[in-house]
Coordinates of C-alpha atoms and ligand atoms in Angstrom, one line a residue:
M1 CA 26.6 -33.7 -52.8
N2 CA 25.5 -37.3 -52.7
K3 CA 22.6 -38.5 -50.5
P4 CA 24.6 -40.3 -47.7
L5 CA 26.8 -37.2 -47.2
I6 CA 23.8 -34.9 -46.9
L7 CA 22.3 -37.3 -44.3
M8 CA 25.6 -37.4 -42.4
T9 CA 25.9 -33.6 -42.4
G10 CA 22.3 -33.5 -41.1
I11 CA 23.1 -35.9 -38.3
C12 CA 26.3 -34.0 -37.4
L13 CA 24.4 -30.7 -37.2
L14 CA 21.8 -32.3 -35.0
F15 CA 24.5 -33.7 -32.8
L16 CA 26.2 -30.3 -32.5
T17 CA 22.9 -28.6 -31.6
R18 CA 22.3 -31.2 -28.9
L19 CA 25.7 -30.7 -27.5
S20 CA 25.5 -26.9 -27.3
A21 CA 22.0 -27.2 -25.8
R22 CA 23.4 -29.4 -23.1
A23 CA 26.3 -27.0 -22.5
A24 CA 23.9 -24.2 -21.6
E25 CA 20.2 -24.7 -21.2
L26 CA 17.9 -21.8 -20.3
D27 CA 14.3 -22.4 -19.3
V28 CA 12.0 -19.3 -18.6
R29 CA 8.5 -19.9 -17.2
G30 CA 6.2 -17.0 -17.6
A31 CA 8.1 -15.3 -20.5
E32 CA 4.8 -13.6 -21.5
L33 CA 3.5 -11.8 -18.5
R34 CA 1.7 -8.7 -17.3
Q35 CA 3.0 -5.8 -15.2
G36 CA 3.2 -6.9 -11.6
Q37 CA 3.7 -10.6 -12.4
A38 CA 6.5 -13.1 -11.9
L39 CA 8.7 -15.3 -14.1
Q40 CA 11.0 -18.1 -13.2
V41 CA 14.5 -18.7 -14.7
R42 CA 16.3 -22.0 -14.7
F43 CA 19.7 -22.3 -16.1
R44 CA 22.0 -25.3 -16.5
A45 CA 25.6 -25.2 -17.8
E46 CA 28.6 -27.4 -17.8
Q47 CA 30.7 -24.6 -16.2
A48 CA 30.1 -23.7 -12.6
G49 CA 28.4 -20.4 -11.5
P50 CA 27.8 -17.9 -10.1
F51 CA 25.4 -16.7 -12.8
R52 CA 23.2 -13.7 -12.9
V53 CA 19.9 -13.0 -14.6
Q54 CA 19.5 -9.5 -16.2
V55 CA 16.2 -8.3 -17.5
A56 CA 14.3 -4.9 -17.7
G57 CA 16.9 -3.0 -15.6
Q58 CA 17.1 -5.7 -12.9
T59 CA 20.1 -7.9 -12.2
H60 CA 20.0 -10.8 -9.7
T61 CA 22.2 -13.6 -8.7
L62 CA 20.8 -17.1 -9.4
F63 CA 20.6 -19.7 -6.7
E64 CA 22.1 -23.1 -7.1
E65 CA 19.5 -25.8 -6.5
A66 CA 19.2 -29.4 -7.8
E67 CA 22.0 -29.2 -10.4
A68 CA 20.5 -26.0 -11.9
Y69 CA 20.7 -22.3 -11.2
Q70 CA 17.4 -20.6 -10.7
G71 CA 15.7 -17.4 -9.7
F72 CA 12.5 -15.5 -9.7
V73 CA 12.0 -12.0 -11.2
G74 CA 9.0 -9.8 -10.5
L75 CA 8.2 -7.0 -13.0
P76 CA 6.7 -4.1 -11.1
A77 CA 3.3 -2.5 -11.8
D78 CA 4.9 0.5 -13.5
Q79 CA 7.3 -1.6 -15.7
K80 CA 6.9 -0.1 -19.3
P81 CA 5.1 -2.7 -21.4
G82 CA 6.9 -4.1 -24.3
G83 CA 9.6 -6.6 -25.4
Y84 CA 12.7 -7.2 -23.3
T85 CA 15.7 -9.5 -23.6
L86 CA 16.4 -11.7 -20.6
R87 CA 20.1 -12.5 -20.3
I88 CA 22.1 -15.0 -18.3
L89 CA 25.5 -13.5 -17.4
D90 CA 28.7 -15.1 -16.1
E91 CA 31.0 -13.5 -13.5
T92 CA 32.7 -11.4 -16.2
G93 CA 29.4 -10.0 -17.5
Q94 CA 29.5 -12.1 -20.6
T95 CA 26.1 -13.3 -22.0
L96 CA 25.8 -17.1 -21.9
A97 CA 22.1 -17.4 -23.0
S98 CA 19.2 -15.1 -23.7
Q99 CA 15.5 -15.1 -24.4
K100 CA 12.9 -12.6 -25.4
I101 CA 10.2 -11.8 -22.9
E102 CA 7.0 -9.7 -23.4
V103 CA 5.4 -7.5 -20.7
Y104 CA 1.7 -6.7 -21.3
P105 CA -0.1 -3.9 -19.5
G106 CA -1.9 -4.9 -16.3
S107 CA -5.3 -3.4 -15.6
F108 CA -5.1 -1.2 -12.6
Y109 CA -7.4 1.1 -10.6
T110 CA -6.9 4.6 -9.5
Q111 CA -7.8 5.5 -5.9
H112 CA -7.9 8.8 -4.0
I113 CA -7.3 8.6 -0.3
R114 CA -7.7 11.4 2.3
F115 CA -5.6 10.8 5.4
P116 CA -4.4 13.3 7.9
S117 CA -0.6 13.4 7.7
P118 CA 0.7 16.3 9.8
P119 CA 4.4 17.1 9.3
L120 CA 6.8 15.3 11.6
T121 CA 9.2 17.0 13.9
P122 CA 12.9 16.4 13.1
E123 CA 13.1 13.9 16.0
Q124 CA 10.1 12.0 14.7
E125 CA 11.4 12.1 11.2
A126 CA 14.8 10.6 12.4
V127 CA 12.9 7.7 14.1
V128 CA 10.9 7.0 10.9
Q129 CA 14.1 7.1 8.8
A130 CA 15.8 4.5 11.1
E131 CA 12.7 2.3 10.9
R132 CA 12.7 2.5 7.1
Q133 CA 16.3 1.5 7.1
E134 CA 15.4 -1.6 9.0
M135 CA 12.7 -2.4 6.4
D136 CA 15.2 -2.0 3.6
T137 CA 17.6 -4.3 5.4
A138 CA 14.8 -6.9 5.8
R139 CA 13.8 -6.6 2.1
A140 CA 17.5 -7.3 1.1
S141 CA 17.5 -10.6 3.0
R142 CA 18.3 -13.5 0.6
S143 CA 18.3 -17.0 2.1
P144 CA 20.1 -19.2 -0.5
D145 CA 18.0 -22.2 0.6
R146 CA 14.5 -22.8 -0.5
L147 CA 12.5 -22.9 2.7
W148 CA 9.1 -23.2 1.0
Q149 CA 8.2 -26.6 -0.5
S150 CA 4.6 -26.2 -1.7
A151 CA 2.5 -23.4 -3.3
F152 CA 1.9 -20.2 -1.4
A153 CA -1.5 -19.7 0.3
V154 CA -3.4 -16.5 1.2
P155 CA -2.4 -15.3 4.7
V156 CA -6.0 -14.7 5.7
P157 CA -9.2 -16.1 4.2
H158 CA -11.0 -12.7 3.8
R159 CA -12.2 -10.4 1.0
V160 CA -9.6 -8.5 -0.9
S161 CA -10.3 -4.8 -0.2
A162 CA -7.4 -3.4 -2.3
V163 CA -5.7 -5.2 -5.2
Y164 CA -2.1 -4.9 -6.1
G165 CA -1.0 -2.1 -8.5
T166 CA -3.8 0.5 -7.8
R167 CA -2.5 4.0 -8.5
R168 CA -2.9 6.0 -5.3
Y169 CA -3.3 9.6 -4.7
L170 CA -2.9 10.6 -1.0
N171 CA -4.5 14.0 -0.1
G172 CA -4.5 14.8 -3.8
K173 CA -0.9 14.0 -4.5
Y174 CA 0.3 10.9 -6.4
N175 CA 1.8 8.5 -3.8
G176 CA 2.9 5.6 -6.0
Y177 CA 1.1 2.4 -6.7
H178 CA -0.2 -0.1 -4.1
G179 CA 2.6 -2.6 -3.8
G180 CA 0.7 -5.3 -2.0
V181 CA -2.8 -6.9 -1.5
D182 CA -5.1 -5.7 1.3
F183 CA -7.5 -8.0 3.0
A184 CA -10.6 -6.8 4.9
S185 CA -10.0 -8.9 8.0
P186 CA -11.5 -8.4 11.5
M187 CA -9.4 -6.9 14.3
G188 CA -7.4 -9.6 16.2
Y189 CA -7.7 -12.3 13.5
P190 CA -4.5 -14.4 13.2
V191 CA -2.4 -13.9 10.1
K192 CA -0.8 -17.1 8.9
A193 CA 2.4 -17.6 7.1
P194 CA 1.6 -18.4 3.4
A195 CA 4.6 -20.6 3.1
D196 CA 7.6 -21.8 5.3
G197 CA 10.1 -19.0 6.0
R198 CA 12.4 -17.4 8.4
V199 CA 11.4 -14.2 10.3
V200 CA 13.9 -11.5 9.4
L201 CA 12.0 -8.6 11.1
A202 CA 9.3 -8.6 13.7
R203 CA 8.7 -5.4 15.6
Y204 CA 6.4 -2.6 16.8
F205 CA 7.1 0.5 14.9
S206 CA 6.5 4.0 16.1
K207 CA 3.0 5.5 15.4
Y208 CA 4.5 7.8 12.8
N209 CA 5.6 4.8 10.6
A210 CA 3.1 4.2 7.8
N211 CA 3.5 0.5 8.1
G212 CA 2.7 0.1 11.7
N213 CA 3.7 -3.1 13.4
T214 CA 5.5 -5.3 10.9
V215 CA 6.6 -8.9 10.2
F216 CA 9.0 -9.7 7.4
L217 CA 9.6 -13.3 6.2
D218 CA 12.4 -14.7 4.0
H219 CA 11.2 -17.8 2.2
G220 CA 14.5 -18.4 0.3
L221 CA 15.6 -18.1 -3.3
G222 CA 14.9 -14.4 -3.3
V223 CA 11.3 -14.6 -2.2
T224 CA 10.3 -12.5 0.8
S225 CA 7.0 -11.2 2.2
V226 CA 5.7 -8.5 4.6
Y227 CA 2.7 -8.2 6.9
I228 CA 1.9 -4.7 8.1
H229 CA -0.6 -2.8 10.3
L230 CA -0.7 -5.7 12.8
S231 CA -2.1 -5.2 16.3
K232 CA 0.2 -7.9 17.8
V233 CA 3.4 -9.5 16.6
L234 CA 3.7 -13.2 17.6
V235 CA 7.1 -14.1 16.2
Q236 CA 10.8 -13.3 16.9
P237 CA 13.5 -12.4 14.3
G238 CA 15.5 -15.6 13.4
Q239 CA 12.6 -17.9 14.1
L240 CA 11.6 -20.5 11.4
I241 CA 7.9 -20.4 10.8
R242 CA 5.8 -23.1 9.0
K243 CA 3.1 -22.5 6.5
G244 CA -0.2 -22.0 8.3
E245 CA 1.4 -20.8 11.6
A246 CA 0.2 -17.5 13.0
L247 CA 2.8 -14.6 12.8
G248 CA 0.7 -11.8 14.2
L249 CA -2.8 -10.5 14.7
I250 CA -4.8 -8.1 12.4
G251 CA -4.7 -4.5 13.4
S252 CA -4.9 -0.9 12.2
S253 CA -1.4 0.4 13.2
G254 CA 0.5 2.9 11.1
R255 CA -1.2 4.7 8.2
S256 CA -4.5 2.7 8.2
T257 CA -8.1 3.7 8.0
G258 CA -9.4 0.5 9.8
P259 CA -8.4 -3.1 10.6
H260 CA -7.0 -4.9 7.6
L261 CA -3.9 -6.7 6.5
H262 CA -1.5 -5.4 3.9
W263 CA 0.4 -8.3 2.4
G264 CA 3.5 -7.5 0.3
L265 CA 5.3 -10.2 -1.8
Y266 CA 8.8 -9.4 -3.1
L267 CA 10.9 -11.3 -5.6
N268 CA 14.5 -10.2 -5.2
G269 CA 13.3 -7.0 -3.5
Q270 CA 10.8 -6.2 -6.3
N271 CA 7.2 -6.0 -5.2
T272 CA 5.0 -8.4 -7.1
D273 CA 1.3 -9.3 -7.1
G274 CA 0.9 -11.9 -4.3
L275 CA -2.3 -13.3 -5.7
H276 CA -0.6 -13.9 -9.1
W277 CA 2.3 -15.5 -7.2
I278 CA 0.0 -17.9 -5.4
R279 CA -1.3 -19.1 -8.8
F280 CA 2.3 -19.1 -10.2
T281 CA 3.6 -21.4 -7.4
Q282 CA 0.6 -23.8 -7.9
Q283 CA 2.1 -24.5 -11.3
L284 CA 5.7 -24.9 -10.4
Ligands
LIG1 ZN1 -2.1 -2.1 1.4

C-alpha cells in the first residue's frame, strides 16, 4: 500500500469514528462511585427517544432536556461492589450505547437502637399500610421538568447525628440501613427546601407511622426528597416551593427518640446519600 492511500484510509476511519460518535454519544459522570452515591447519564442520538438507562438491576426512562436525554441513578448502600455495565436502551430494548462503571464499597457504621414498638391492632395496621401506600405514590412522582437550577443545599444548618447507610438493628433485629441523613436540630426550627421543587405529599400521619409528619418534594428529572418527624407541616400538595423556603418545623413525630430531621434523597425512587448529592450537584 502506498503512503497516500494509507493516509486516506486513516482519514476515512477517523471520519467514520466521528460520524458514529455523533450518531450516539454517551456521557456518564461519576462512573467510579461508592455505594450510596449518584451518577449522571447524558445521551445524544440522531434518532428520537424515548431511551432508558439500565444498570445494576435498575431501569429508568431518561428525560429529554436541552437536545440530550439525561437521568440520574443512585446506587443503594447495599449495592454489591464490583463492575457493572451501564446500557442505553431504545424502546425495543436494543442496546444503543454502553459503558463500564465501578462501584466501590462505602464505609458504613452499625447502630443498635432500642425503641418500644408494641404490636399494632389490625385497624392500626390498616391505617399504617394506607399511609405507606401514600409514601410509595409520592416516591414514584417524576416531574419531567427540571425544577432545580442550582446545587442542592442542606435543609438545616445543624450537626449530622446519623449519616446515610448505617446498618441498623432495632430491638436486636436487623432493620435495614439508614436511608437518609439525620440532623440534630432544635424543636420548632424551620426546615428549608434544599432546591426548588413541587410538594407531592404534605400531611400529618398517625402516631403509629414511623415517619411521623412528612413532606415529600419532586424536584424533577427523577430527583425527589423527603422530610420526616416534623412537628408542623407548612406546605400544601401541588405547591411550588423555592430553594430556601420553609416547608415545615423540626419535630419528633413518628418513630423518633428526640427532635431531629431525617432527610431522604431519592434518584428515580432509589435512596441515595444526600450529602454526596449536594457535592455532586455543585459540580454539574
Ligand atoms: Zn433518619
